[in-house]
Every structure is written in structure tokens, then in C-alpha cells.
């Protein structure tokens, strides 16, 4: 399943400021609003709302950007191992460590397990693991 690109939905770029995001959101949400819009589309209205809610918050925007990069690079990534979420047991700090062949380790955090798929890069080299 291809990841929705919220920047495209809001007709802006990844470097757009919060003010630009807000301006485009207000224009688009009005355009697609069921009572006020000129071209009502419930799917687009919901996409615009979700995109803005995600990108307006600094933390969720960073998480989204990281997921976007991972999804765009997933075809070009060297996958060292594939793990099932069921095999991952977090420690009391919410982390799971998996050894890499370079001798370092992958650090898997609770937030990574909330995604359908997640690619984690080794702390030392360019190897990655895929979590499903």
C-alpha cells in the first residue's frame, strides 16, 4: 500500500512553513467542505484534515517525514533481517535491541510497532531491518 503524501494533499512542499501549511489547509478545507465548498468531496476533505493535523505538530511531522523517507527508500534499502512484531519483546524502557552483522545493534522502540511496516537503520552501518 502506497503512503499518502500529505504535502501533496496540502499543495505544499516538505520545506513549507507552518504558516504556509495553515494557509493552504484553510483554503482547501473550505473548498472541499460539504456546506461551504464549491467541489465537495468527502474523501478529499478527510485527507486534507488528516494531513494538516499530522503536519501542524512538530513531533508528528518529524515522525511522518521519517516514515515518508523510509517508504520512498524501501526499494533501495539493504534489508539485513525481517522481524515479526510478535517476536519483539520490549524492555522496561520501551526498547528492543537486535544485533547487526557489523557488531552494533538496531534499536527498536515502541513507536515503531504502531506502524504496519517499519524500516529501522543500524546505529553504525547502512544495514536495515524490516518489521512487519
PDB file of C-alpha atoms in Angstrom:
ATOM      1  CA  UNK A   1       0.000   0.000   0.000  1.00  0.00           C
ATOM      2  CA  UNK A   2       1.407   3.363  -1.032  1.00  0.00           C
ATOM      3  CA  UNK A   3       1.758   6.011   1.661  1.00  0.00           C
ATOM      4  CA  UNK A   4      -0.382   9.150   1.288  1.00  0.00           C
ATOM      5  CA  UNK A   5       1.840  12.182   0.715  1.00  0.00           C
ATOM      6  CA  UNK A   6       0.338  14.856   2.945  1.00  0.00           C
ATOM      7  CA  UNK A   7       2.441  17.620   1.393  1.00  0.00           C
ATOM      8  CA  UNK A   8       0.799  16.930  -1.971  1.00  0.00           C
ATOM      9  CA  UNK A   9      -2.639  16.843  -0.350  1.00  0.00           C
ATOM     10  CA  UNK A  10      -1.994  20.309   1.117  1.00  0.00           C
ATOM     11  CA  UNK A  11      -0.415  21.547  -2.138  1.00  0.00           C
ATOM     12  CA  UNK A  12       2.871  22.471  -0.478  1.00  0.00           C
ATOM     13  CA  UNK A  13       6.415  21.156  -0.099  1.00  0.00           C
ATOM     14  CA  UNK A  14       8.332  19.405   2.664  1.00  0.00           C
ATOM     15  CA  UNK A  15      10.078  22.696   3.436  1.00  0.00           C
ATOM     16  CA  UNK A  16       6.840  24.677   3.789  1.00  0.00           C
ATOM     17  CA  UNK A  17       6.456  26.648   6.983  1.00  0.00           C
ATOM     18  CA  UNK A  18       3.638  26.063   9.445  1.00  0.00           C
ATOM     19  CA  UNK A  19       2.083  29.310   8.218  1.00  0.00           C
ATOM     20  CA  UNK A  20       2.087  28.046   4.607  1.00  0.00           C
ATOM     21  CA  UNK A  21       0.575  24.733   5.688  1.00  0.00           C
ATOM     22  CA  UNK A  22      -2.146  26.541   7.625  1.00  0.00           C
ATOM     23  CA  UNK A  23      -2.937  28.900   4.742  1.00  0.00           C
ATOM     24  CA  UNK A  24      -3.274  26.036   2.253  1.00  0.00           C
ATOM     25  CA  UNK A  25      -5.261  23.960   4.749  1.00  0.00           C
ATOM     26  CA  UNK A  26      -7.771  26.774   5.306  1.00  0.00           C
ATOM     27  CA  UNK A  27      -8.198  27.343   1.573  1.00  0.00           C
ATOM     28  CA  UNK A  28      -8.561  23.643   0.726  1.00  0.00           C
ATOM     29  CA  UNK A  29     -10.772  22.671   3.655  1.00  0.00           C
ATOM     30  CA  UNK A  30     -13.158  25.473   2.660  1.00  0.00           C
ATOM     31  CA  UNK A  31     -13.072  24.381  -0.978  1.00  0.00           C
ATOM     32  CA  UNK A  32     -13.972  20.762  -0.126  1.00  0.00           C
ATOM     33  CA  UNK A  33     -16.289  21.496   2.829  1.00  0.00           C
ATOM     34  CA  UNK A  34     -19.742  19.886   2.488  1.00  0.00           C
ATOM     35  CA  UNK A  35     -21.619  23.110   3.324  1.00  0.00           C
ATOM     36  CA  UNK A  36     -19.278  25.829   2.050  1.00  0.00           C
ATOM     37  CA  UNK A  37     -17.277  24.232  -0.736  1.00  0.00           C
ATOM     38  CA  UNK A  38     -17.609  24.519  -4.461  1.00  0.00           C
ATOM     39  CA  UNK A  39     -16.389  20.958  -5.134  1.00  0.00           C
ATOM     40  CA  UNK A  40     -17.379  18.808  -2.156  1.00  0.00           C
ATOM     41  CA  UNK A  41     -15.513  15.514  -1.947  1.00  0.00           C
ATOM     42  CA  UNK A  42     -15.750  13.714   1.400  1.00  0.00           C
ATOM     43  CA  UNK A  43     -12.584  11.643   0.833  1.00  0.00           C
ATOM     44  CA  UNK A  44     -10.532  14.703  -0.069  1.00  0.00           C
ATOM     45  CA  UNK A  45     -12.000  16.678   2.843  1.00  0.00           C
ATOM     46  CA  UNK A  46     -10.899  13.935   5.271  1.00  0.00           C
ATOM     47  CA  UNK A  47      -7.440  13.662   3.664  1.00  0.00           C
ATOM     48  CA  UNK A  48      -6.883  17.408   3.972  1.00  0.00           C
ATOM     49  CA  UNK A  49      -7.938  17.356   7.620  1.00  0.00           C
ATOM     50  CA  UNK A  50      -5.685  14.392   8.462  1.00  0.00           C
ATOM     51  CA  UNK A  51      -2.744  15.891   6.571  1.00  0.00           C
ATOM     52  CA  UNK A  52      -2.964  19.163   8.462  1.00  0.00           C
ATOM     53  CA  UNK A  53      -3.469  17.504  11.849  1.00  0.00           C
ATOM     54  CA  UNK A  54      -0.328  15.461  11.218  1.00  0.00           C
ATOM     55  CA  UNK A  55       1.889  18.220   9.824  1.00  0.00           C
ATOM     56  CA  UNK A  56       0.919  21.076  12.153  1.00  0.00           C
ATOM     57  CA  UNK A  57       2.532  19.379  15.162  1.00  0.00           C
ATOM     58  CA  UNK A  58       6.346  19.383  15.156  1.00  0.00           C
ATOM     59  CA  UNK A  59       6.674  15.879  16.635  1.00  0.00           C
ATOM     60  CA  UNK A  60       4.080  14.174  14.444  1.00  0.00           C
ATOM     61  CA  UNK A  61       5.517  15.974  11.404  1.00  0.00           C
ATOM     62  CA  UNK A  62       9.009  14.611  12.166  1.00  0.00           C
ATOM     63  CA  UNK A  63       7.595  11.098  12.636  1.00  0.00           C
ATOM     64  CA  UNK A  64       5.633  11.410   9.402  1.00  0.00           C
ATOM     65  CA  UNK A  65       8.671  12.708   7.500  1.00  0.00           C
ATOM     66  CA  UNK A  66      10.751   9.761   8.750  1.00  0.00           C
ATOM     67  CA  UNK A  67       8.063   7.296   7.661  1.00  0.00           C
ATOM     68  CA  UNK A  68       7.810   9.025   4.294  1.00  0.00           C
ATOM     69  CA  UNK A  69      11.558   8.760   3.701  1.00  0.00           C
ATOM     70  CA  UNK A  70      11.512   5.095   4.721  1.00  0.00           C
ATOM     71  CA  UNK A  71       8.640   4.325   2.361  1.00  0.00           C
ATOM     72  CA  UNK A  72      10.311   6.158  -0.534  1.00  0.00           C
ATOM     73  CA  UNK A  73      13.620   4.390   0.050  1.00  0.00           C
ATOM     74  CA  UNK A  74      12.267   0.944   0.850  1.00  0.00           C
ATOM     75  CA  UNK A  75      13.037  -0.407  -2.625  1.00  0.00           C
ATOM     76  CA  UNK A  76      16.676   0.700  -2.362  1.00  0.00           C
ATOM     77  CA  UNK A  77      17.381  -0.364   1.226  1.00  0.00           C
ATOM     78  CA  UNK A  78      19.609  -3.280   2.157  1.00  0.00           C
ATOM     79  CA  UNK A  79      17.361  -5.373   4.391  1.00  0.00           C
ATOM     80  CA  UNK A  80      19.547  -7.392   6.743  1.00  0.00           C
ATOM     81  CA  UNK A  81      16.667  -9.131   8.530  1.00  0.00           C
ATOM     82  CA  UNK A  82      12.900  -9.188   8.750  1.00  0.00           C
ATOM     83  CA  UNK A  83      11.216  -9.374  12.145  1.00  0.00           C
ATOM     84  CA  UNK A  84       7.657 -10.033  13.173  1.00  0.00           C
ATOM     85  CA  UNK A  85       6.113  -7.709  15.740  1.00  0.00           C
ATOM     86  CA  UNK A  86       5.094 -10.827  17.681  1.00  0.00           C
ATOM     87  CA  UNK A  87       8.785 -11.712  18.185  1.00  0.00           C
ATOM     88  CA  UNK A  88       9.669  -8.355  19.717  1.00  0.00           C
ATOM     89  CA  UNK A  89       9.615  -8.020  23.488  1.00  0.00           C
ATOM     90  CA  UNK A  90      10.320  -4.504  24.721  1.00  0.00           C
ATOM     91  CA  UNK A  91      12.386  -3.898  27.852  1.00  0.00           C
ATOM     92  CA  UNK A  92      11.124  -1.766  30.750  1.00  0.00           C
ATOM     93  CA  UNK A  93      12.290   1.395  28.903  1.00  0.00           C
ATOM     94  CA  UNK A  94      10.251   0.519  25.794  1.00  0.00           C
ATOM     95  CA  UNK A  95      13.214  -0.603  23.653  1.00  0.00           C
ATOM     96  CA  UNK A  96      14.254  -3.805  21.908  1.00  0.00           C
ATOM     97  CA  UNK A  97      17.803  -4.390  20.692  1.00  0.00           C
ATOM     98  CA  UNK A  98      18.635  -6.574  17.709  1.00  0.00           C
ATOM     99  CA  UNK A  99      22.255  -7.338  16.745  1.00  0.00           C
ATOM    100  CA  UNK A 100      23.622  -6.243  13.382  1.00  0.00           C
ATOM    101  CA  UNK A 101      26.309  -8.127  11.480  1.00  0.00           C
ATOM    102  CA  UNK A 102      28.600  -5.070  11.801  1.00  0.00           C
ATOM    103  CA  UNK A 103      28.729  -5.667  15.566  1.00  0.00           C
ATOM    104  CA  UNK A 104      26.486  -2.788  16.564  1.00  0.00           C
ATOM    105  CA  UNK A 105      22.729  -3.021  17.028  1.00  0.00           C
ATOM    106  CA  UNK A 106      19.325  -1.906  15.856  1.00  0.00           C
ATOM    107  CA  UNK A 107      17.217  -0.085  18.424  1.00  0.00           C
ATOM    108  CA  UNK A 108      13.505  -0.735  18.067  1.00  0.00           C
ATOM    109  CA  UNK A 109      11.179   1.478  20.067  1.00  0.00           C
ATOM    110  CA  UNK A 110       7.517   1.137  20.957  1.00  0.00           C
ATOM    111  CA  UNK A 111       6.521   3.829  18.443  1.00  0.00           C
ATOM    112  CA  UNK A 112       7.947   1.720  15.599  1.00  0.00           C
ATOM    113  CA  UNK A 113       5.493  -1.067  16.409  1.00  0.00           C
ATOM    114  CA  UNK A 114       2.488   1.199  15.754  1.00  0.00           C
ATOM    115  CA  UNK A 115       3.180   1.232  12.005  1.00  0.00           C
ATOM    116  CA  UNK A 116       2.086  -1.518   9.610  1.00  0.00           C
ATOM    117  CA  UNK A 117       5.669  -1.835   8.386  1.00  0.00           C
ATOM    118  CA  UNK A 118       8.770  -0.100   9.614  1.00  0.00           C
ATOM    119  CA  UNK A 119      12.365   0.019   8.395  1.00  0.00           C
ATOM    120  CA  UNK A 120      14.985   0.584  11.118  1.00  0.00           C
ATOM    121  CA  UNK A 121      18.570   1.508  10.270  1.00  0.00           C
ATOM    122  CA  UNK A 122      21.554   0.192  12.239  1.00  0.00           C
ATOM    123  CA  UNK A 123      23.160   2.694  14.600  1.00  0.00           C
ATOM    124  CA  UNK A 124      26.566   2.168  12.937  1.00  0.00           C
ATOM    125  CA  UNK A 125      26.221   0.957   9.325  1.00  0.00           C
ATOM    126  CA  UNK A 126      23.704   1.188   6.482  1.00  0.00           C
ATOM    127  CA  UNK A 127      22.011  -2.178   7.102  1.00  0.00           C
ATOM    128  CA  UNK A 128      18.307  -2.115   7.892  1.00  0.00           C
ATOM    129  CA  UNK A 129      15.729  -4.439   9.368  1.00  0.00           C
ATOM    130  CA  UNK A 130      12.112  -4.636   8.324  1.00  0.00           C
ATOM    131  CA  UNK A 131       9.460  -5.023  10.995  1.00  0.00           C
ATOM    132  CA  UNK A 132       6.027  -6.325   9.998  1.00  0.00           C
TER     133      UNK A 132
END
